[in-house]
Amino acid sequence: RGAEVVRRMRHRGVILGGRGERSVRLRPMLVFGEGHADVFVEELEGVCRDVGSGRGEGSKNAPLPS
């Protein structure tokens, strides 16, 4: 599932790295403020909820590129 989270987050504009199936790594930009953290947490919660429940792209309703 880690790889799926990374893929979906990248689709939403958030860059993460992954190592294996159960981990993700945040790769923040050089300038990373509180507003960026809020966006990150909101997007990550949505992606984890969707991946955990087996749903598609959720609120974004956009097809993911292959």
Backbone atoms as SQL, in Angstrom:
CREATE TABLE atoms (id INTEGER PRIMARY KEY, chain TEXT, resi INTEGER, resn TEXT, atom TEXT, x REAL, y REAL, z REAL);
INSERT INTO atoms VALUES
  (1, 'A', 1, 'ARG', 'N', 0.804, -1.203, 0.000),
  (2, 'A', 1, 'ARG', 'CA', 0.000, 0.000, 0.000),
  (3, 'A', 1, 'ARG', 'C', 0.843, 1.261, 0.000),
  (4, 'A', 2, 'GLY', 'N', 2.068, 1.172, 0.487),
  (5, 'A', 2, 'GLY', 'CA', 2.934, 2.349, 0.513),
  (6, 'A', 2, 'GLY', 'C', 3.155, 2.929, -0.867),
  (7, 'A', 3, 'ALA', 'N', 3.390, 2.063, -1.838),
  (8, 'A', 3, 'ALA', 'CA', 3.615, 2.526, -3.208),
  (9, 'A', 3, 'ALA', 'C', 2.367, 3.208, -3.764),
  (10, 'A', 4, 'GLU', 'N', 1.206, 2.717, -3.416),
  (11, 'A', 4, 'GLU', 'CA', -0.045, 3.326, -3.874),
  (12, 'A', 4, 'GLU', 'C', -0.242, 4.701, -3.236),
  (13, 'A', 5, 'VAL', 'N', 0.091, 4.831, -1.962),
  (14, 'A', 5, 'VAL', 'CA', 0.000, 6.133, -1.286),
  (15, 'A', 5, 'VAL', 'C', 0.934, 7.130, -1.962),
  (16, 'A', 6, 'VAL', 'N', 2.164, 6.723, -2.235),
  (17, 'A', 6, 'VAL', 'CA', 3.135, 7.602, -2.895),
  (18, 'A', 6, 'VAL', 'C', 2.603, 8.030, -4.260),
  (19, 'A', 7, 'ARG', 'N', 2.079, 7.108, -5.022),
  (20, 'A', 7, 'ARG', 'CA', 1.567, 7.409, -6.366),
  (21, 'A', 7, 'ARG', 'C', 0.403, 8.396, -6.309),
  (22, 'A', 8, 'ARG', 'N', -0.524, 8.157, -5.416),
  (23, 'A', 8, 'ARG', 'CA', -1.687, 9.041, -5.305),
  (24, 'A', 8, 'ARG', 'C', -1.302, 10.422, -4.777),
  (25, 'A', 9, 'MET', 'N', -0.373, 10.480, -3.846),
  (26, 'A', 9, 'MET', 'CA', 0.066, 11.779, -3.333),
  (27, 'A', 9, 'MET', 'C', 0.761, 12.570, -4.433),
  (28, 'A', 10, 'ARG', 'N', 1.572, 11.926, -5.237),
  (29, 'A', 10, 'ARG', 'CA', 2.221, 12.620, -6.362),
  (30, 'A', 10, 'ARG', 'C', 1.182, 13.143, -7.338),
  (31, 'A', 11, 'HIS', 'N', 0.139, 12.362, -7.562),
  (32, 'A', 11, 'HIS', 'CA', -0.950, 12.800, -8.434),
  (33, 'A', 11, 'HIS', 'C', -1.607, 14.066, -7.876),
  (34, 'A', 12, 'ARG', 'N', -1.622, 14.205, -6.558),
  (35, 'A', 12, 'ARG', 'CA', -2.205, 15.377, -5.902),
  (36, 'A', 12, 'ARG', 'C', -1.195, 16.507, -5.713),
  (37, 'A', 13, 'GLY', 'N', 0.013, 16.313, -6.197),
  (38, 'A', 13, 'GLY', 'CA', 1.014, 17.374, -6.148),
  (39, 'A', 13, 'GLY', 'C', 1.918, 17.362, -4.932),
  (40, 'A', 14, 'VAL', 'N', 1.891, 16.274, -4.155),
  (41, 'A', 14, 'VAL', 'CA', 2.730, 16.159, -2.959),
  (42, 'A', 14, 'VAL', 'C', 3.789, 15.098, -3.225),
  (43, 'A', 15, 'ILE', 'N', 5.050, 15.476, -3.089),
  (44, 'A', 15, 'ILE', 'CA', 6.141, 14.553, -3.394),
  (45, 'A', 15, 'ILE', 'C', 6.517, 13.758, -2.147),
  (46, 'A', 16, 'LEU', 'N', 6.411, 12.452, -2.261),
  (47, 'A', 16, 'LEU', 'CA', 6.817, 11.526, -1.210),
  (48, 'A', 16, 'LEU', 'C', 7.770, 10.518, -1.821),
  (49, 'A', 17, 'GLY', 'N', 8.536, 9.880, -0.972),
  (50, 'A', 17, 'GLY', 'CA', 9.370, 8.772, -1.394),
  (51, 'A', 17, 'GLY', 'C', 8.849, 7.520, -0.718),
  (52, 'A', 18, 'GLY', 'N', 9.219, 6.390, -1.213),
  (53, 'A', 18, 'GLY', 'CA', 8.756, 5.152, -0.608),
  (54, 'A', 18, 'GLY', 'C', 9.859, 4.131, -0.525),
  (55, 'A', 19, 'ARG', 'N', 9.727, 3.265, 0.438),
  (56, 'A', 19, 'ARG', 'CA', 10.674, 2.172, 0.622),
  (57, 'A', 19, 'ARG', 'C', 9.865, 0.969, 1.042),
  (58, 'A', 20, 'GLY', 'N', 9.600, 0.081, 0.121),
  (59, 'A', 20, 'GLY', 'CA', 8.813, -1.095, 0.467),
  (60, 'A', 20, 'GLY', 'C', 7.324, -0.809, 0.422),
  (61, 'A', 21, 'GLU', 'N', 6.557, -1.737, 0.927),
  (62, 'A', 21, 'GLU', 'CA', 5.102, -1.643, 0.851),
  (63, 'A', 21, 'GLU', 'C', 4.453, -0.967, 2.050),
  (64, 'A', 22, 'ARG', 'N', 5.186, -0.749, 3.116),
  (65, 'A', 22, 'ARG', 'CA', 4.549, -0.223, 4.323),
  (66, 'A', 22, 'ARG', 'C', 5.119, 1.098, 4.810),
  (67, 'A', 23, 'SER', 'N', 5.915, 1.752, 4.015),
  (68, 'A', 23, 'SER', 'CA', 6.497, 3.012, 4.483),
  (69, 'A', 23, 'SER', 'C', 6.489, 4.065, 3.386),
  (70, 'A', 24, 'VAL', 'N', 6.404, 5.307, 3.816),
  (71, 'A', 24, 'VAL', 'CA', 6.533, 6.457, 2.924),
  (72, 'A', 24, 'VAL', 'C', 7.442, 7.462, 3.618),
  (73, 'A', 25, 'ARG', 'N', 8.121, 8.269, 2.813),
  (74, 'A', 25, 'ARG', 'CA', 9.000, 9.301, 3.364),
  (75, 'A', 25, 'ARG', 'C', 8.590, 10.647, 2.805),
  (76, 'A', 26, 'LEU', 'N', 8.418, 11.601, 3.692),
  (77, 'A', 26, 'LEU', 'CA', 8.129, 12.965, 3.277),
  (78, 'A', 26, 'LEU', 'C', 9.404, 13.580, 2.737),
  (79, 'A', 27, 'ARG', 'N', 9.286, 14.252, 1.606),
  (80, 'A', 27, 'ARG', 'CA', 10.430, 14.931, 1.009),
  (81, 'A', 27, 'ARG', 'C', 10.057, 16.404, 0.861),
  (82, 'A', 28, 'PRO', 'N', 10.122, 17.149, 1.966),
  (83, 'A', 28, 'PRO', 'CA', 9.664, 18.546, 1.916),
  (84, 'A', 28, 'PRO', 'C', 10.579, 19.428, 1.085),
  (85, 'A', 29, 'MET', 'N', 9.978, 20.498, 0.553),
  (86, 'A', 29, 'MET', 'CA', 10.755, 21.482, -0.178),
  (87, 'A', 29, 'MET', 'C', 11.657, 22.213, 0.817),
  (88, 'A', 30, 'LEU', 'N', 12.587, 22.966, 0.300),
  (89, 'A', 30, 'LEU', 'CA', 13.482, 23.729, 1.154),
  (90, 'A', 30, 'LEU', 'C', 12.695, 24.704, 2.023),
  (91, 'A', 31, 'VAL', 'N', 11.690, 25.341, 1.443),
  (92, 'A', 31, 'VAL', 'CA', 10.817, 26.248, 2.195),
  (93, 'A', 31, 'VAL', 'C', 9.531, 25.488, 2.479),
  (94, 'A', 32, 'PHE', 'N', 9.285, 25.204, 3.748),
  (95, 'A', 32, 'PHE', 'CA', 8.126, 24.400, 4.144),
  (96, 'A', 32, 'PHE', 'C', 7.520, 25.047, 5.375),
  (97, 'A', 33, 'GLY', 'N', 6.355, 25.673, 5.193),
  (98, 'A', 33, 'GLY', 'CA', 5.709, 26.382, 6.288),
  (99, 'A', 33, 'GLY', 'C', 4.487, 25.663, 6.816),
  (100, 'A', 34, 'GLU', 'N', 3.829, 26.320, 7.759),
  (101, 'A', 34, 'GLU', 'CA', 2.651, 25.736, 8.393),
  (102, 'A', 34, 'GLU', 'C', 1.538, 25.463, 7.375),
  (103, 'A', 35, 'GLY', 'N', 1.374, 26.357, 6.415),
  (104, 'A', 35, 'GLY', 'CA', 0.359, 26.149, 5.380),
  (105, 'A', 35, 'GLY', 'C', 0.634, 24.911, 4.546),
  (106, 'A', 36, 'HIS', 'N', 1.914, 24.674, 4.267),
  (107, 'A', 36, 'HIS', 'CA', 2.293, 23.471, 3.522),
  (108, 'A', 36, 'HIS', 'C', 1.983, 22.219, 4.342),
  (109, 'A', 37, 'ALA', 'N', 2.248, 22.291, 5.639),
  (110, 'A', 37, 'ALA', 'CA', 1.975, 21.148, 6.514),
  (111, 'A', 37, 'ALA', 'C', 0.481, 20.838, 6.538),
  (112, 'A', 38, 'ASP', 'N', -0.341, 21.893, 6.571),
  (113, 'A', 38, 'ASP', 'CA', -1.794, 21.688, 6.573),
  (114, 'A', 38, 'ASP', 'C', -2.254, 20.974, 5.301),
  (115, 'A', 39, 'VAL', 'N', -1.740, 21.410, 4.157),
  (116, 'A', 39, 'VAL', 'CA', -2.091, 20.774, 2.880),
  (117, 'A', 39, 'VAL', 'C', -1.625, 19.322, 2.876),
  (118, 'A', 40, 'PHE', 'N', -0.398, 19.089, 3.336),
  (119, 'A', 40, 'PHE', 'CA', 0.148, 17.733, 3.370),
  (120, 'A', 40, 'PHE', 'C', -0.732, 16.804, 4.206),
  (121, 'A', 41, 'VAL', 'N', -1.073, 17.241, 5.408),
  (122, 'A', 41, 'VAL', 'CA', -1.872, 16.401, 6.305),
  (123, 'A', 41, 'VAL', 'C', -3.249, 16.132, 5.703),
  (124, 'A', 42, 'GLU', 'N', -3.876, 17.155, 5.138),
  (125, 'A', 42, 'GLU', 'CA', -5.199, 16.982, 4.528),
  (126, 'A', 42, 'GLU', 'C', -5.158, 15.979, 3.375),
  (127, 'A', 43, 'GLU', 'N', -4.180, 16.128, 2.503),
  (128, 'A', 43, 'GLU', 'CA', -4.069, 15.217, 1.356),
  (129, 'A', 43, 'GLU', 'C', -3.717, 13.798, 1.802),
  (130, 'A', 44, 'LEU', 'N', -2.793, 13.670, 2.757),
  (131, 'A', 44, 'LEU', 'CA', -2.395, 12.345, 3.235),
  (132, 'A', 44, 'LEU', 'C', -3.560, 11.623, 3.900),
  (133, 'A', 45, 'GLU', 'N', -4.331, 12.341, 4.708),
  (134, 'A', 45, 'GLU', 'CA', -5.499, 11.721, 5.339),
  (135, 'A', 45, 'GLU', 'C', -6.472, 11.196, 4.287),
  (136, 'A', 46, 'GLY', 'N', -6.736, 12.004, 3.256),
  (137, 'A', 46, 'GLY', 'CA', -7.659, 11.581, 2.201),
  (138, 'A', 46, 'GLY', 'C', -7.154, 10.372, 1.444),
  (139, 'A', 47, 'VAL', 'N', -5.877, 10.383, 1.095),
  (140, 'A', 47, 'VAL', 'CA', -5.296, 9.263, 0.356),
  (141, 'A', 47, 'VAL', 'C', -5.297, 7.997, 1.210),
  (142, 'A', 48, 'CYS', 'N', -4.895, 8.102, 2.461),
  (143, 'A', 48, 'CYS', 'CA', -4.868, 6.918, 3.337),
  (144, 'A', 48, 'CYS', 'C', -6.271, 6.360, 3.538),
  (145, 'A', 49, 'ARG', 'N', -7.237, 7.235, 3.682),
  (146, 'A', 49, 'ARG', 'CA', -8.627, 6.788, 3.835),
  (147, 'A', 49, 'ARG', 'C', -9.078, 6.045, 2.574),
  (148, 'A', 50, 'ASP', 'N', -8.784, 6.611, 1.399),
  (149, 'A', 50, 'ASP', 'CA', -9.188, 5.980, 0.143),
  (150, 'A', 50, 'ASP', 'C', -8.480, 4.650, -0.089),
  (151, 'A', 51, 'VAL', 'N', -7.181, 4.618, 0.130),
  (152, 'A', 51, 'VAL', 'CA', -6.413, 3.385, -0.080),
  (153, 'A', 51, 'VAL', 'C', -6.844, 2.321, 0.926),
  (154, 'A', 52, 'GLY', 'N', -7.045, 2.715, 2.172),
  (155, 'A', 52, 'GLY', 'CA', -7.446, 1.770, 3.212),
  (156, 'A', 52, 'GLY', 'C', -8.810, 1.158, 2.977),
  (157, 'A', 53, 'SER', 'N', -9.700, 1.930, 2.357),
  (158, 'A', 53, 'SER', 'CA', -11.052, 1.426, 2.120),
  (159, 'A', 53, 'SER', 'C', -11.200, 0.792, 0.743),
  (160, 'A', 54, 'GLY', 'N', -10.129, 0.859, -0.064),
  (161, 'A', 54, 'GLY', 'CA', -10.175, 0.284, -1.403),
  (162, 'A', 54, 'GLY', 'C', -10.899, 1.150, -2.407),
  (163, 'A', 55, 'ARG', 'N', -11.168, 2.412, -2.034),
  (164, 'A', 55, 'ARG', 'CA', -11.861, 3.325, -2.945),
  (165, 'A', 55, 'ARG', 'C', -10.916, 3.891, -3.980),
  (166, 'A', 56, 'GLY', 'N', -11.519, 4.489, -4.975),
  (167, 'A', 56, 'GLY', 'CA', -10.763, 5.170, -6.023),
  (168, 'A', 56, 'GLY', 'C', -10.175, 6.466, -5.523),
  (169, 'A', 57, 'GLU', 'N', -10.091, 7.449, -6.360),
  (170, 'A', 57, 'GLU', 'CA', -9.431, 8.707, -6.055),
  (171, 'A', 57, 'GLU', 'C', -10.218, 9.585, -5.094),
  (172, 'A', 58, 'GLY', 'N', -11.374, 9.173, -4.645),
  (173, 'A', 58, 'GLY', 'CA', -12.101, 9.910, -3.625),
  (174, 'A', 58, 'GLY', 'C', -12.590, 11.264, -4.094),
  (175, 'A', 59, 'SER', 'N', -12.372, 12.277, -3.281),
  (176, 'A', 59, 'SER', 'CA', -12.923, 13.603, -3.541),
  (177, 'A', 59, 'SER', 'C', -12.366, 14.254, -4.796),
  (178, 'A', 60, 'LYS', 'N', -11.232, 13.820, -5.257),
  (179, 'A', 60, 'LYS', 'CA', -10.643, 14.425, -6.452),
  (180, 'A', 60, 'LYS', 'C', -11.375, 13.985, -7.717),
  (181, 'A', 61, 'ASN', 'N', -11.955, 12.791, -7.695),
  (182, 'A', 61, 'ASN', 'CA', -12.734, 12.263, -8.818),
  (183, 'A', 61, 'ASN', 'C', -12.032, 12.352, -10.169),
  (184, 'A', 62, 'ALA', 'N', -10.737, 12.241, -10.165),
  (185, 'A', 62, 'ALA', 'CA', -9.989, 12.281, -11.421),
  (186, 'A', 62, 'ALA', 'C', -9.299, 10.942, -11.612),
  (187, 'A', 63, 'PRO', 'N', -9.258, 10.453, -12.833),
  (188, 'A', 63, 'PRO', 'CA', -8.558, 9.186, -13.061),
  (189, 'A', 63, 'PRO', 'C', -7.066, 9.347, -12.839),
  (190, 'A', 64, 'LEU', 'N', -6.451, 8.335, -12.296),
  (191, 'A', 64, 'LEU', 'CA', -5.008, 8.364, -12.075),
  (192, 'A', 64, 'LEU', 'C', -4.288, 7.930, -13.339),
  (193, 'A', 65, 'PRO', 'N', -3.178, 8.594, -13.650),
  (194, 'A', 65, 'PRO', 'CA', -2.387, 8.140, -14.798),
  (195, 'A', 65, 'PRO', 'C', -1.749, 6.795, -14.496),
  (196, 'A', 66, 'SER', 'N', -1.562, 5.984, -15.502),
  (197, 'A', 66, 'SER', 'CA', -0.962, 4.655, -15.314),
  (198, 'A', 66, 'SER', 'C', 0.533, 4.735, -15.202);
